[in-house]
Amino acid sequence: MAEHLILSHTTKAERYAELLPQLKALVSYERNAVANMANIASALRMAFGFFWVGFYLVEGQELVLGPFQGDIACTRIPCGRGVCGTAWAKAATQLVPDVEAFPGHIACSSSSRSEIVVPIKDAQGQVLGVIDVDSDQLDDFDEVDALHLEAIAELVAQCLR
């Protein structure tokens, strides 16, 4: 598992279902949250070919860039700003089919066309950070992504404890 994912060429939902137990196994023997988030970001990009996938973690009133895969990214995002800051402020997944139509979108990359951001919450529902996934295609994410990325966010929350 340390080098390879075992995924069949199936539907997106089936691919996520195959990936989650592998992610759980991957993080089960590592206590360092940064190492675990780095491997999760890499696995998500490998499994789905996402344009950009990574984490932002709450630090005061900002989200600070954490481990990611993709182009250079924005380093700090204020609470309530952009898709990531909105996901944090609302403590809810943000599914954005066209980032240009999202009020206050922060363009870290001009190639990003659609985005999904999922909050990472502790057991009390406090947001610890977000999983941010960008696509260079319009309308590339749906409720299947939301459902499964929310499960992955729960796994990441356990790593952050």
Short mmCIF file of C-alpha atoms in Angstrom, two decimals:
data_model
loop_
_atom_site.label_atom_id
_atom_site.label_comp_id
_atom_site.label_asym_id
_atom_site.label_seq_id
_atom_site.Cartn_x
_atom_site.Cartn_y
_atom_site.Cartn_z
CA MET A 1 0.00 0.00 0.00
CA ALA A 2 2.88 2.36 0.60
CA GLU A 3 3.53 2.80 -3.10
CA HIS A 4 0.43 1.68 -4.94
CA LEU A 5 -3.31 2.01 -4.78
CA ILE A 6 -5.46 -0.91 -5.81
CA LEU A 7 -8.34 0.54 -7.82
CA SER A 8 -10.41 -1.00 -10.56
CA HIS A 9 -11.77 1.02 -13.46
CA THR A 10 -15.26 1.41 -12.06
CA THR A 11 -17.70 4.19 -11.27
CA LYS A 12 -16.57 7.15 -9.22
CA ALA A 13 -18.57 5.93 -6.21
CA GLU A 14 -17.00 2.48 -6.42
CA ARG A 15 -13.55 3.99 -6.76
CA TYR A 16 -14.07 6.08 -3.61
CA ALA A 17 -15.39 2.97 -1.82
CA GLU A 18 -12.21 1.10 -2.81
CA LEU A 19 -10.00 4.02 -1.78
CA LEU A 20 -11.32 4.70 1.74
CA PRO A 21 -10.16 1.44 3.37
CA GLN A 22 -6.77 1.88 1.72
CA LEU A 23 -6.51 5.40 3.16
CA LYS A 24 -7.46 4.06 6.59
CA ALA A 25 -4.73 1.44 6.33
CA LEU A 26 -2.24 4.03 5.09
CA VAL A 27 -2.73 6.33 8.09
CA SER A 28 -3.24 3.61 10.71
CA TYR A 29 0.47 3.24 11.54
CA GLU A 30 1.50 6.89 11.24
CA ARG A 31 0.82 9.43 13.99
CA ASN A 32 2.08 12.53 12.20
CA ALA A 33 -0.87 14.48 10.77
CA VAL A 34 1.21 16.25 8.11
CA ALA A 35 2.55 12.96 6.78
CA ASN A 36 -0.96 11.49 6.71
CA MET A 37 -2.49 14.50 4.95
CA ALA A 38 0.34 14.47 2.40
CA ASN A 39 -0.33 10.82 1.57
CA ILE A 40 -4.10 11.34 1.45
CA ALA A 41 -3.67 14.28 -0.97
CA SER A 42 -1.38 12.18 -3.14
CA ALA A 43 -3.74 9.18 -3.09
CA LEU A 44 -6.73 11.33 -4.07
CA ARG A 45 -4.82 12.85 -6.96
CA MET A 46 -3.58 9.43 -8.08
CA ALA A 47 -7.04 7.87 -7.84
CA PHE A 48 -8.99 10.60 -9.62
CA GLY A 49 -6.49 12.75 -11.51
CA PHE A 50 -7.67 15.90 -9.73
CA PHE A 51 -6.08 19.15 -10.92
CA TRP A 52 -5.34 20.22 -7.34
CA VAL A 53 -6.05 18.57 -3.99
CA GLY A 54 -4.91 19.61 -0.57
CA PHE A 55 -5.61 20.83 2.90
CA TYR A 56 -5.95 24.15 4.65
CA LEU A 57 -5.83 24.19 8.45
CA VAL A 58 -7.41 26.70 10.83
CA GLU A 59 -4.91 29.02 12.47
CA GLY A 60 -6.57 31.90 14.31
CA GLN A 61 -8.93 33.60 11.86
CA GLU A 62 -7.24 32.18 8.76
CA LEU A 63 -6.87 28.94 6.92
CA VAL A 64 -3.19 28.15 6.35
CA LEU A 65 -2.00 25.97 3.49
CA GLY A 66 -1.15 22.42 4.46
CA PRO A 67 -0.02 19.40 2.43
CA PHE A 68 -1.20 19.41 -1.18
CA GLN A 69 -0.65 18.05 -4.68
CA GLY A 70 -0.72 20.43 -7.63
CA ASP A 71 0.37 23.92 -8.60
CA ILE A 72 1.55 26.51 -6.09
CA ALA A 73 -1.41 27.66 -3.98
CA CYS A 74 -2.64 30.55 -1.88
CA THR A 75 -0.97 30.39 1.52
CA ARG A 76 -3.57 32.06 3.77
CA ILE A 77 -7.33 32.46 3.38
CA PRO A 78 -9.45 34.54 5.80
CA CYS A 79 -12.54 33.02 7.39
CA GLY A 80 -15.54 33.56 5.11
CA ARG A 81 -13.48 34.42 1.99
CA GLY A 82 -13.52 32.34 -1.16
CA VAL A 83 -14.79 28.79 -1.36
CA CYS A 84 -12.48 27.49 1.37
CA GLY A 85 -13.24 30.32 3.80
CA THR A 86 -16.96 29.92 3.13
CA ALA A 87 -16.82 26.16 3.83
CA TRP A 88 -15.11 26.99 7.12
CA ALA A 89 -17.51 29.78 8.10
CA LYS A 90 -20.61 27.73 7.26
CA ALA A 91 -19.10 24.42 8.45
CA ALA A 92 -20.61 22.91 5.31
CA THR A 93 -19.41 21.39 2.08
CA GLN A 94 -19.25 23.83 -0.83
CA LEU A 95 -19.88 22.33 -4.26
CA VAL A 96 -19.03 24.88 -6.95
CA PRO A 97 -19.68 23.92 -10.59
CA ASP A 98 -18.15 27.17 -11.94
CA VAL A 99 -15.68 29.05 -9.74
CA GLU A 100 -16.12 32.21 -11.83
CA ALA A 101 -19.75 32.35 -10.69
CA PHE A 102 -18.87 32.01 -6.97
CA PRO A 103 -19.00 35.41 -5.23
CA GLY A 104 -15.58 36.28 -3.83
CA HIS A 105 -13.78 33.32 -5.38
CA ILE A 106 -10.05 33.48 -4.71
CA ALA A 107 -8.21 32.49 -7.89
CA CYS A 108 -5.09 30.69 -6.73
CA SER A 109 -4.84 29.27 -10.24
CA SER A 110 -6.45 30.61 -13.40
CA SER A 111 -6.77 27.00 -14.59
CA SER A 112 -9.23 26.07 -11.84
CA ARG A 113 -12.78 25.84 -13.22
CA SER A 114 -14.79 23.94 -10.57
CA GLU A 115 -14.17 23.15 -6.92
CA ILE A 116 -15.39 21.22 -3.91
CA VAL A 117 -14.36 22.12 -0.37
CA VAL A 118 -15.21 19.90 2.59
CA PRO A 119 -14.77 21.01 6.19
CA ILE A 120 -12.78 18.79 8.55
CA LYS A 121 -14.60 18.83 11.90
CA ASP A 122 -13.77 17.57 15.35
CA ALA A 123 -16.24 15.53 17.43
CA GLN A 124 -17.93 18.74 18.63
CA GLY A 125 -18.40 20.04 15.08
CA GLN A 126 -15.66 22.67 15.27
CA VAL A 127 -13.89 23.13 11.93
CA LEU A 128 -10.21 22.22 12.09
CA GLY A 129 -9.51 22.73 8.41
CA VAL A 130 -10.78 21.89 4.94
CA ILE A 131 -10.11 19.50 2.08
CA ASP A 132 -9.95 21.54 -1.12
CA VAL A 133 -10.23 19.85 -4.52
CA ASP A 134 -10.07 21.77 -7.79
CA SER A 135 -10.72 20.67 -11.36
CA ASP A 136 -9.68 22.28 -14.62
CA GLN A 137 -13.11 21.23 -15.98
CA LEU A 138 -16.47 22.91 -15.33
CA ASP A 139 -19.02 21.04 -13.20
CA ASP A 140 -16.62 18.22 -12.38
CA PHE A 141 -17.88 17.45 -8.86
CA ASP A 142 -21.19 16.15 -7.56
CA GLU A 143 -22.90 14.67 -4.51
CA VAL A 144 -20.89 11.46 -4.89
CA ASP A 145 -17.69 13.46 -4.36
CA ALA A 146 -19.27 15.32 -1.45
CA LEU A 147 -20.39 12.16 0.32
CA HIS A 148 -17.06 10.39 0.01
CA LEU A 149 -14.84 13.41 0.65
CA GLU A 150 -16.85 14.02 3.83
CA ALA A 151 -15.95 10.47 4.94
CA ILE A 152 -12.31 11.20 4.15
CA ALA A 153 -12.58 14.44 6.14
CA GLU A 154 -13.68 12.37 9.15
CA LEU A 155 -10.57 10.24 8.72
CA VAL A 156 -8.39 13.35 8.55
CA ALA A 157 -10.06 14.73 11.70
CA GLN A 158 -8.92 11.60 13.54
CA CYS A 159 -5.37 12.24 12.32
CA LEU A 160 -5.49 15.80 13.68
CA ARG A 161 -6.42 14.75 17.22
#
